[in-house]
PDB file of C-alpha atoms in Angstrom:
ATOM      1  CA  UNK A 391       0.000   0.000   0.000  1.00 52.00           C
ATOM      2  CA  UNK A 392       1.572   3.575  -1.082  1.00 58.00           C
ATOM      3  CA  UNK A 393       1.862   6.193   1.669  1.00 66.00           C
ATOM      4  CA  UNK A 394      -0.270   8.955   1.383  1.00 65.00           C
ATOM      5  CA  UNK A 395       2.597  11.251   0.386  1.00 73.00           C
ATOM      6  CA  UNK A 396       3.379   9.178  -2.346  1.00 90.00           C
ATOM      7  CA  UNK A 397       0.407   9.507  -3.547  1.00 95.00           C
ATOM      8  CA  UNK A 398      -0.067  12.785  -6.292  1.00 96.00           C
ATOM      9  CA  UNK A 399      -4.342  11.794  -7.294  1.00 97.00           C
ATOM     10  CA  UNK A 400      -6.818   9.415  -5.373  1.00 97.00           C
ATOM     11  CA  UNK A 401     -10.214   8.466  -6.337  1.00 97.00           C
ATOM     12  CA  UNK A 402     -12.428   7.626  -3.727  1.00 97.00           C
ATOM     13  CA  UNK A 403     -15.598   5.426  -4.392  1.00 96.00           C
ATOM     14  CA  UNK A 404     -15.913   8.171  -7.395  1.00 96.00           C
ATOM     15  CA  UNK A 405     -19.790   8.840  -8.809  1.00 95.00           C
ATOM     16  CA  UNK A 406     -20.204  11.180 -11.387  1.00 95.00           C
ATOM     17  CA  UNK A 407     -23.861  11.504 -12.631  1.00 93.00           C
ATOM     18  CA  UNK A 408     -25.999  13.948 -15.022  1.00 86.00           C
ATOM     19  CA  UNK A 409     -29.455  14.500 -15.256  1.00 79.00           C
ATOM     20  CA  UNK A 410     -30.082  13.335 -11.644  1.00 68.00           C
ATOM     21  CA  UNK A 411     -30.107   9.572 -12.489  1.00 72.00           C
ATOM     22  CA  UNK A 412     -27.732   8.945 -15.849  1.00 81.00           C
ATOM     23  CA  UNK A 413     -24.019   7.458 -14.234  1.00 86.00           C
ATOM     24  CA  UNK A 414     -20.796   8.211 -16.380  1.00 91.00           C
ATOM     25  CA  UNK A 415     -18.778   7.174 -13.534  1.00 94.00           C
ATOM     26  CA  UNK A 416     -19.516   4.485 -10.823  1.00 94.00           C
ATOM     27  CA  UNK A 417     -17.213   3.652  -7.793  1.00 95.00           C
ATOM     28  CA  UNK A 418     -14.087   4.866  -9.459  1.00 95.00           C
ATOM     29  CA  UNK A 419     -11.442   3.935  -7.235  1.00 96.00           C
ATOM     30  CA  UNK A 420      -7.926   4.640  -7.883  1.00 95.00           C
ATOM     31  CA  UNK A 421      -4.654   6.346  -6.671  1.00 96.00           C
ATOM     32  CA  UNK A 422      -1.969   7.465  -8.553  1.00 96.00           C
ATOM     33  CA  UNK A 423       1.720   7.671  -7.583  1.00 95.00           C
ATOM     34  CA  UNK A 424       3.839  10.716  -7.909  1.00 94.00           C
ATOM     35  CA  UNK A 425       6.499  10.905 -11.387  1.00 93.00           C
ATOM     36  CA  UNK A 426       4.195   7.750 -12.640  1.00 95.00           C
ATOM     37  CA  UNK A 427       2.198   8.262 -15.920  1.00 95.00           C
ATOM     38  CA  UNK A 428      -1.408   6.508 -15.883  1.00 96.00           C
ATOM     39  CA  UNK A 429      -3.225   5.666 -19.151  1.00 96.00           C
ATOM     40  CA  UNK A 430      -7.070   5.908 -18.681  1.00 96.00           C
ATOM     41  CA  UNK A 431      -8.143   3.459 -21.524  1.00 94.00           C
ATOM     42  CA  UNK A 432     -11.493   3.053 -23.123  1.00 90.00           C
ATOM     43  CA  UNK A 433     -14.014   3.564 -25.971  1.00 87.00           C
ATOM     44  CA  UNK A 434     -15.426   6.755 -26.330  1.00 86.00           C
ATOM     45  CA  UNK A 435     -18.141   7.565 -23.868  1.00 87.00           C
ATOM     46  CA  UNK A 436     -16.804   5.619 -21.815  1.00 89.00           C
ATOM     47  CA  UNK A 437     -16.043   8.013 -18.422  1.00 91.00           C
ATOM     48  CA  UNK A 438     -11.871   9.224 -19.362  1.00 93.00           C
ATOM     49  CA  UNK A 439     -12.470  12.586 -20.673  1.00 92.00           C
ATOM     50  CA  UNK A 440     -14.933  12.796 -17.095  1.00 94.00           C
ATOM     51  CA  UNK A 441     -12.277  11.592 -14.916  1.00 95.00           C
ATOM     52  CA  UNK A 442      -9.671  14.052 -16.107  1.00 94.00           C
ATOM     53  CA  UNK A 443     -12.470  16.735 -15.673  1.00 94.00           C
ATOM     54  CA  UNK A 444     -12.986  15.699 -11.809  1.00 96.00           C
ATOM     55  CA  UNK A 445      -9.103  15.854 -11.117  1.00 96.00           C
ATOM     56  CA  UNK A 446      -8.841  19.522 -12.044  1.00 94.00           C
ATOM     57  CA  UNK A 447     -12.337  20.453 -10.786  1.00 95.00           C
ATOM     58  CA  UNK A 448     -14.149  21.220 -13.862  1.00 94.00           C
ATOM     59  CA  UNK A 449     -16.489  18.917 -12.446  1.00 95.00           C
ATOM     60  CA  UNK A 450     -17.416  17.804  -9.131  1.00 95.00           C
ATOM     61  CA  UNK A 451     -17.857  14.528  -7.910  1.00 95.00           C
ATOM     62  CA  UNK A 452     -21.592  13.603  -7.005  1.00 94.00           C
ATOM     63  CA  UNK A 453     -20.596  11.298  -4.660  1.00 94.00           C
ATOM     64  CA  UNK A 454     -17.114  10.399  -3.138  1.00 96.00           C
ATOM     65  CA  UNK A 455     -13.749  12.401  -3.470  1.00 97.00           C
ATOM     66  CA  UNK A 456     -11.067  13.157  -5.634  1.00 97.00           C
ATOM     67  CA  UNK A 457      -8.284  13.965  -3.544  1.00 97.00           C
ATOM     68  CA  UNK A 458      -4.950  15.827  -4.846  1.00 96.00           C
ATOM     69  CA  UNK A 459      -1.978  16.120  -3.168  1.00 95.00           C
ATOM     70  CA  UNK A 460      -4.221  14.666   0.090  1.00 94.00           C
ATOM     71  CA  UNK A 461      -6.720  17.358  -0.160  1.00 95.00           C
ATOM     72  CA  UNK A 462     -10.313  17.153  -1.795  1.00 97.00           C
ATOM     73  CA  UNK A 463     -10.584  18.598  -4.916  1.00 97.00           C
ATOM     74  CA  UNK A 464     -13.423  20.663  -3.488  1.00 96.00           C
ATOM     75  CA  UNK A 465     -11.228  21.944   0.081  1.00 96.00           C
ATOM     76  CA  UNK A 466      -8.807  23.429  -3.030  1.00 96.00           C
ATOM     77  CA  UNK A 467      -8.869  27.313  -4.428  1.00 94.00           C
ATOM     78  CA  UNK A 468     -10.061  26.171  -8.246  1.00 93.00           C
ATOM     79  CA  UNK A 469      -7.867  28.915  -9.672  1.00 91.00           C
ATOM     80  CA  UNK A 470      -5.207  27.844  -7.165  1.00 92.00           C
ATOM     81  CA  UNK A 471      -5.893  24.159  -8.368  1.00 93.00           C
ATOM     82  CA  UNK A 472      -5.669  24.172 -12.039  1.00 91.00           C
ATOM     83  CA  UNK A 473      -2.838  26.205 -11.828  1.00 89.00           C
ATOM     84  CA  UNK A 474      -1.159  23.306 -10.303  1.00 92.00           C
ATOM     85  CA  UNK A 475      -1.802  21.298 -13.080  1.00 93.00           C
ATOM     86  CA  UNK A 476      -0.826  21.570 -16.275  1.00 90.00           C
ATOM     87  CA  UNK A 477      -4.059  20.403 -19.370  1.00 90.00           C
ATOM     88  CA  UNK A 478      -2.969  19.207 -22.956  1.00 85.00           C
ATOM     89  CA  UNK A 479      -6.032  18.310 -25.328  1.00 80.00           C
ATOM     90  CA  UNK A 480      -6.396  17.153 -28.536  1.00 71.00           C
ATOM     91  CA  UNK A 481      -7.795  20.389 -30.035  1.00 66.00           C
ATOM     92  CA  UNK A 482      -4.607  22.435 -28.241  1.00 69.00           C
ATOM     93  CA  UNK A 483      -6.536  25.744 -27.895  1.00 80.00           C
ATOM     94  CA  UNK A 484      -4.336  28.180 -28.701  1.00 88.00           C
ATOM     95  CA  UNK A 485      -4.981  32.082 -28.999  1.00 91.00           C
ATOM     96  CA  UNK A 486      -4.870  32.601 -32.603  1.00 92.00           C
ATOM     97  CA  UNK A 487      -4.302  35.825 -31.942  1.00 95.00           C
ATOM     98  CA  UNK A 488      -1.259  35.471 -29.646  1.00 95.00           C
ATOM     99  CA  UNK A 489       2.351  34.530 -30.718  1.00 96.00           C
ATOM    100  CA  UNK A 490       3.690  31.262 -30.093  1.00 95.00           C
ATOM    101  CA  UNK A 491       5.374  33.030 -27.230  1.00 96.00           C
ATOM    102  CA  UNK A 492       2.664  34.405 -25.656  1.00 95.00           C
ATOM    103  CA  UNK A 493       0.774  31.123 -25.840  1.00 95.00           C
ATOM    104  CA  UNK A 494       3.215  29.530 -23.670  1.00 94.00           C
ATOM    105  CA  UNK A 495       3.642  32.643 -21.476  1.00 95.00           C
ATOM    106  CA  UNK A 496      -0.141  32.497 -20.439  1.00 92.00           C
ATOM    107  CA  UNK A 497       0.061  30.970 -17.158  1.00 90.00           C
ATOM    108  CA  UNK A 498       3.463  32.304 -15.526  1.00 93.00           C
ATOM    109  CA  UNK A 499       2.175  34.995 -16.366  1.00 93.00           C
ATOM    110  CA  UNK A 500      -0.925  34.804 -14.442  1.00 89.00           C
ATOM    111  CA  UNK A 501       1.494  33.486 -11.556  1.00 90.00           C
ATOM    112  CA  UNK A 502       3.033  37.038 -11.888  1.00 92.00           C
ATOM    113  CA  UNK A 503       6.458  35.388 -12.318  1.00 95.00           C
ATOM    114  CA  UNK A 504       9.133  38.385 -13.346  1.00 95.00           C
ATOM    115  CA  UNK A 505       9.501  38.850 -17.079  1.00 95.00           C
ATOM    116  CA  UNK A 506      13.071  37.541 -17.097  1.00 96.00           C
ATOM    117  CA  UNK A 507      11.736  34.354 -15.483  1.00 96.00           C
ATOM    118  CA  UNK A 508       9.238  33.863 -18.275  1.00 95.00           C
ATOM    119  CA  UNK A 509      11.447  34.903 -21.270  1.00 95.00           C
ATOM    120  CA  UNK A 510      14.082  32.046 -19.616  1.00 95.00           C
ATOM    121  CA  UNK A 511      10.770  29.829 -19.389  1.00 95.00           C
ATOM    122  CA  UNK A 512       9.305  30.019 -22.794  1.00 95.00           C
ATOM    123  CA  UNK A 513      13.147  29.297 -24.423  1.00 94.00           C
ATOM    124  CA  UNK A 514      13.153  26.589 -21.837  1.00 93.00           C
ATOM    125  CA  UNK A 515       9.997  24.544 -22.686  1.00 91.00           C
ATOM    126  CA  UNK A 516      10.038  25.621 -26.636  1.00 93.00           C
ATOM    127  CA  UNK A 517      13.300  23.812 -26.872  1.00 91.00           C
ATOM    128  CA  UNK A 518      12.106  20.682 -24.649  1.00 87.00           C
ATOM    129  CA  UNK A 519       9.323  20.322 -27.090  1.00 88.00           C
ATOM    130  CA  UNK A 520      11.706  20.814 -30.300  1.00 87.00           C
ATOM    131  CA  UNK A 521      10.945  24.279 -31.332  1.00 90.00           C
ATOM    132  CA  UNK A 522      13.552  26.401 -30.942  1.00 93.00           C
ATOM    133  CA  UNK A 523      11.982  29.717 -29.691  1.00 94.00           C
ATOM    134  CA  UNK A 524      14.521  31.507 -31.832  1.00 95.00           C
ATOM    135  CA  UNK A 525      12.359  30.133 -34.914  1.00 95.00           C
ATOM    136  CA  UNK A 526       8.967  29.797 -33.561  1.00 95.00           C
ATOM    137  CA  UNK A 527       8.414  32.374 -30.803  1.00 94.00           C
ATOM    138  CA  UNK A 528       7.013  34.878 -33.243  1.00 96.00           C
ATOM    139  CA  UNK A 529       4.887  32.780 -35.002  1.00 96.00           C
ATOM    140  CA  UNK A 530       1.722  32.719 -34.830  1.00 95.00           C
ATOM    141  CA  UNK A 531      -0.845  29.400 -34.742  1.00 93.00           C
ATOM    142  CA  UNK A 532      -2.264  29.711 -38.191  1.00 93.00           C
ATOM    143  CA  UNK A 533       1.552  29.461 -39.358  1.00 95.00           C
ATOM    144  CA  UNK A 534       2.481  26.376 -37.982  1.00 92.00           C
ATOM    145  CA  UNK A 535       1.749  22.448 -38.691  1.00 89.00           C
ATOM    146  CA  UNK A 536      -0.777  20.492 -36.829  1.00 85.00           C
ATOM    147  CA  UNK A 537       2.282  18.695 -34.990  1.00 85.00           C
ATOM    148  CA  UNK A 538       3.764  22.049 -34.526  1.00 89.00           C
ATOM    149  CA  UNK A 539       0.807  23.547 -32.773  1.00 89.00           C
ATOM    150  CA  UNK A 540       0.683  20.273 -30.688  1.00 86.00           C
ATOM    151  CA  UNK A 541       3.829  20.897 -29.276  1.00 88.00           C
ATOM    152  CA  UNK A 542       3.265  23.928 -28.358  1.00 91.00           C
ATOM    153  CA  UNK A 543      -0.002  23.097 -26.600  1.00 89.00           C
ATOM    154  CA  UNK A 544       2.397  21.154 -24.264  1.00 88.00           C
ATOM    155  CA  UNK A 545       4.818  23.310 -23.606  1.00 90.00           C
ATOM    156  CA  UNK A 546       1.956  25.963 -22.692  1.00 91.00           C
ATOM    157  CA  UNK A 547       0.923  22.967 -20.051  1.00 90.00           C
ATOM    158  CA  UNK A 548       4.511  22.100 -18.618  1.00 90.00           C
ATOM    159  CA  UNK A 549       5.278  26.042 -18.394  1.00 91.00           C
ATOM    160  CA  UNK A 550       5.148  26.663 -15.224  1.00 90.00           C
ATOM    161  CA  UNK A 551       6.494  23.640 -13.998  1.00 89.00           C
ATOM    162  CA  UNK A 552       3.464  21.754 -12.717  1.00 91.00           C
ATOM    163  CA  UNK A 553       3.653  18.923 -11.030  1.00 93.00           C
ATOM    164  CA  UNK A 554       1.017  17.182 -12.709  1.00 94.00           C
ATOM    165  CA  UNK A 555       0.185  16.640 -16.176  1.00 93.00           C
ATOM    166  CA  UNK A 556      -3.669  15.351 -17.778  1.00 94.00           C
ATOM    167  CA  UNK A 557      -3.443  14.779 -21.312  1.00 91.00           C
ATOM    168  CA  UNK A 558      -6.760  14.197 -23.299  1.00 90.00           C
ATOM    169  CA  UNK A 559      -6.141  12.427 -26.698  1.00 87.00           C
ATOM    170  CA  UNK A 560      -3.754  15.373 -27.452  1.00 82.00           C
ATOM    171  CA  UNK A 561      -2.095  13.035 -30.122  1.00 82.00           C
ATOM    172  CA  UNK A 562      -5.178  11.784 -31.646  1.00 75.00           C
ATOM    173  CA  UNK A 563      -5.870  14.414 -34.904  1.00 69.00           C
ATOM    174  CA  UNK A 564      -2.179  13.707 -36.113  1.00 76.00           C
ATOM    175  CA  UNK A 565      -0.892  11.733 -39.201  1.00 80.00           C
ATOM    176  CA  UNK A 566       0.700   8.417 -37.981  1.00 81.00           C
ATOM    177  CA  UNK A 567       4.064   9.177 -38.232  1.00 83.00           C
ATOM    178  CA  UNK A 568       3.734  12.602 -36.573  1.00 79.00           C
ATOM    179  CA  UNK A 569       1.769  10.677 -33.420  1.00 81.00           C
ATOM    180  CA  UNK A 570       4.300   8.565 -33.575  1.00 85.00           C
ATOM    181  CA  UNK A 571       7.305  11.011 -33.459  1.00 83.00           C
ATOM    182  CA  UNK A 572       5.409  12.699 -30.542  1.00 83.00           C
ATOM    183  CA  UNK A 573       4.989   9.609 -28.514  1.00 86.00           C
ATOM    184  CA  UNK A 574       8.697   8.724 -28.673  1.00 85.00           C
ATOM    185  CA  UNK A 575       9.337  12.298 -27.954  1.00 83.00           C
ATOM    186  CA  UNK A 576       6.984  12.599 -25.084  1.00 85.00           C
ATOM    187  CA  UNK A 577       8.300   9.222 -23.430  1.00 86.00           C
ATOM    188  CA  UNK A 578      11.953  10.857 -23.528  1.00 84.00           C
ATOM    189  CA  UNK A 579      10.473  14.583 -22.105  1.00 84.00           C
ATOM    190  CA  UNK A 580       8.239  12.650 -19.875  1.00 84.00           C
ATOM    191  CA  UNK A 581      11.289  11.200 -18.269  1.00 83.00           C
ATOM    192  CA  UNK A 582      13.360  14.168 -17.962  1.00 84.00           C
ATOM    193  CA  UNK A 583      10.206  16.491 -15.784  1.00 83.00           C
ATOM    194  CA  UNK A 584       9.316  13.651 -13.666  1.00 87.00           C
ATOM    195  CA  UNK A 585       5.899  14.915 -13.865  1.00 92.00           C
ATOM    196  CA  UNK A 586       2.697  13.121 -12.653  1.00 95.00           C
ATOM    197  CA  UNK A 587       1.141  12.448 -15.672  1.00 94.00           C
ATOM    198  CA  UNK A 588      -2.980  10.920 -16.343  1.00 96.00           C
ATOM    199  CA  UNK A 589      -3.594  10.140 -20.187  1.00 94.00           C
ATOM    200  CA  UNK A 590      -6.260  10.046 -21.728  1.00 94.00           C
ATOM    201  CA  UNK A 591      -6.684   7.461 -25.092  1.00 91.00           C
ATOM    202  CA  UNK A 592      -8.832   4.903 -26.789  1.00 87.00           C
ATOM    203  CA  UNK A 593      -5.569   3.633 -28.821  1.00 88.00           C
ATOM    204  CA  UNK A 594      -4.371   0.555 -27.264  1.00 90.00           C
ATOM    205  CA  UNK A 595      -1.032   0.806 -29.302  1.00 89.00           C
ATOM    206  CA  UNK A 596      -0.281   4.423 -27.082  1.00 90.00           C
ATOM    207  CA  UNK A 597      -1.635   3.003 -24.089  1.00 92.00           C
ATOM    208  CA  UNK A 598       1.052   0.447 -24.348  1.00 92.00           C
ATOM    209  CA  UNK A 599       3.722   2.706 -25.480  1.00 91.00           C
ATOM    210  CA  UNK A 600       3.691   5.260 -22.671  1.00 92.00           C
ATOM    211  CA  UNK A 601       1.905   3.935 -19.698  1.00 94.00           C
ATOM    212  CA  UNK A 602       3.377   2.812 -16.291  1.00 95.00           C
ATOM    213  CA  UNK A 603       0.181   1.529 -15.539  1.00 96.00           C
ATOM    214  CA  UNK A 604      -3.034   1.140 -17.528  1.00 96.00           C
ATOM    215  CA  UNK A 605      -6.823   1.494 -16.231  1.00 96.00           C
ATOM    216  CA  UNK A 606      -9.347   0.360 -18.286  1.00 95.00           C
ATOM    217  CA  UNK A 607     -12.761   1.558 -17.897  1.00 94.00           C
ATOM    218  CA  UNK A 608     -15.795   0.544 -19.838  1.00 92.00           C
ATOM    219  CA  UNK A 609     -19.288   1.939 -18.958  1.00 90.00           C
ATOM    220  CA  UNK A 610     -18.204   4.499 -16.766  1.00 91.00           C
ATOM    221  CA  UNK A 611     -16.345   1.481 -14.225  1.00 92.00           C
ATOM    222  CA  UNK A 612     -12.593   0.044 -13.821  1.00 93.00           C
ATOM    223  CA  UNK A 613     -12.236  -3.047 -15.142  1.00 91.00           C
ATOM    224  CA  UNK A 614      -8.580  -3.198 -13.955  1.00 92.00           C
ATOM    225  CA  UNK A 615      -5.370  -1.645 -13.487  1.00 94.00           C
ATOM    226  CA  UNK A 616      -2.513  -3.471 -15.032  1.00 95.00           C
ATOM    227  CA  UNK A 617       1.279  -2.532 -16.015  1.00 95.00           C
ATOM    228  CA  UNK A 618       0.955  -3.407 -20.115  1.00 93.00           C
ATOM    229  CA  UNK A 619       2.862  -6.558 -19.820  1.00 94.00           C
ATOM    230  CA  UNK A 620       0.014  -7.751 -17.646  1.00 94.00           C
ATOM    231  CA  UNK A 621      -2.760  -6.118 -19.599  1.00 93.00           C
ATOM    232  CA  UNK A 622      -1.835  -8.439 -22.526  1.00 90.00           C
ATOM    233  CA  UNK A 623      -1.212 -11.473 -20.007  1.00 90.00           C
ATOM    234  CA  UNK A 624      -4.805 -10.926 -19.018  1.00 89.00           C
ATOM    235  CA  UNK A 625      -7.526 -13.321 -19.052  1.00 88.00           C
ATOM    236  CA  UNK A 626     -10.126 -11.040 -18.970  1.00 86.00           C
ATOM    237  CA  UNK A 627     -12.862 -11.433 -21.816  1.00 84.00           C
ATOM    238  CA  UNK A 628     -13.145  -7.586 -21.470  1.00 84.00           C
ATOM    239  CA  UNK A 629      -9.471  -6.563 -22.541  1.00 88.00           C
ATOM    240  CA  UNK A 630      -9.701  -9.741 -25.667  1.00 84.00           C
ATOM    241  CA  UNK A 631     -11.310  -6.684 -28.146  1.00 82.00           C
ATOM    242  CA  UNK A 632      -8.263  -4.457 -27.097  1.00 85.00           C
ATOM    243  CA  UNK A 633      -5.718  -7.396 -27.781  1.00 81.00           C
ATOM    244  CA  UNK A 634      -7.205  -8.442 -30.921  1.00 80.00           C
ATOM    245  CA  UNK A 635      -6.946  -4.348 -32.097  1.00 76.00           C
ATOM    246  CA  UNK A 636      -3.015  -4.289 -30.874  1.00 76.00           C
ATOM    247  CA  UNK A 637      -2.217  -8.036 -32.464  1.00 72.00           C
ATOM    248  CA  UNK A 638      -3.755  -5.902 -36.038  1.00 69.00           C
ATOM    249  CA  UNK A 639      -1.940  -3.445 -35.854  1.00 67.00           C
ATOM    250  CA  UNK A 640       1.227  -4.495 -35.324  1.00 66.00           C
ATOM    251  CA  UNK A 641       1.167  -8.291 -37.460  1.00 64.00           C
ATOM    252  CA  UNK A 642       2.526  -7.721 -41.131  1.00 56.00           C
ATOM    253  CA  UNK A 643      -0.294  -7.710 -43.436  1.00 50.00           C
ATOM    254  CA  UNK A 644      -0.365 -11.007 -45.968  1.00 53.00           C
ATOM    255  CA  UNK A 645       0.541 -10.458 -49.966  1.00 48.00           C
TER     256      UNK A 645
END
């Protein structure tokens, strides 16, 4: 059993409802280790996307907790909160309006750091994420490539150093071979932070890639938590879809 302080996110007998009665989460219990990353696995509709959205209190749970850091979600400051936590999604949702620069300046900004700290910051995280600010600071979004303005949604979300990371399918409107340059390069920058990091996919091929740990969740519950060596070991009927999809994949096709 993990101590408490070792633990970054904990979900507590988790509900999430809508419309008084409809579940998209039931009994969600997990906890997640500090530096590990956790792949939340499932079709769509499934309850990821909600689970990420409980974490950083966009939503609330309707029953149970969501702890971070050992305090409820709902004892945090929300500002306070998601400022501690750093959001990549699939659309990125940059200011088209604002330089690649100012995109990634956004939030230590907000945290008032001095502008010398944020000029160091923004060269810092542009070259993490292979975009050399002295190239792509003064772009704006409409100028760069879809992998291009995926990297910088991440370095916007690793800015200010937080020590935990959701990702929601932020990979998933890329080419193949630009998803999989990311993933590699992700994996590598992953390592370097150390960051806590919960992400969100419904490819079984990523899941297995980058996760420490994977939980699958179908219908809104955990089927399991496995390390991927185990998830393909499994028995379960359940995960036999997701193995079938990987085996695909990754078998050369007949001629």
């Amino acid at each position: 059993m993990p101590n408490p302080s070792e633990i970054a996110i904990e979900f507590r007998h988790v509900d999430y409802d809508v419309r008084g009665n409809h579940a998209l989460l039931s009994d969600l219990n997990l906890a997640i280790q500090r530096h590990e990353l956790i792949v939340l696995l499932g079709r769509s509709g499934s309850g990821k996307t909600t689970s990420l959205k409980l974490i950083n209190r966009l939503l609330v749970p309707t029953r149970g907790e969501v702890r971070v850091d050992d305090r409820s979600t709902t004892a945090w400051d929300p500002i306070a909160l998601r400022r501690h936590i750093g959001y990549a999604v699939q659309e990125v949702g940059l200011f088209p309006h604002y330089t690649v620069e100012e995109n990634v300046a956004l939030i230590p900004k907000a945290e008032r750091w001095p502008k010398d700290r944020i000029a160091n910051r923004v060269k810092e995280v542009l070259s993490l994420v292979g975009l050399p600010a002295e190239k792509f600071a003064r772009r704006y979004p409409h100028e760069l490539s879809g992998g291009q303005r995926q990297r910088v949604g991440l370095a916007r979300a690793i800015a200010a150093d937080p020590p935990i990371l959701l990702m929601d399918e932020p990979f998933g409107a890329l080419d193949p071979l630009t998803r999989t340059d990311l993933q590699r390069e992700f994996t590598d920058l992953r390592k370097r932070l150390g960051t806590t990091v919960v992400f969100v996919t419904h490819d079984v091929a990523e899941a297995l890639i980058l996760a420490d740990r994977i939980v699958l969740i179908e219908e809104g519950r955990s089927v399991g938590i496995f390390t991927p060596h185990e998830f393909l070991a499994s028995p379960d009927e359940r995960i036999q879809a997701y193995r079938e999809s990987y085996r695909a994949m990754t078998q050369p096709l007949d001629r």
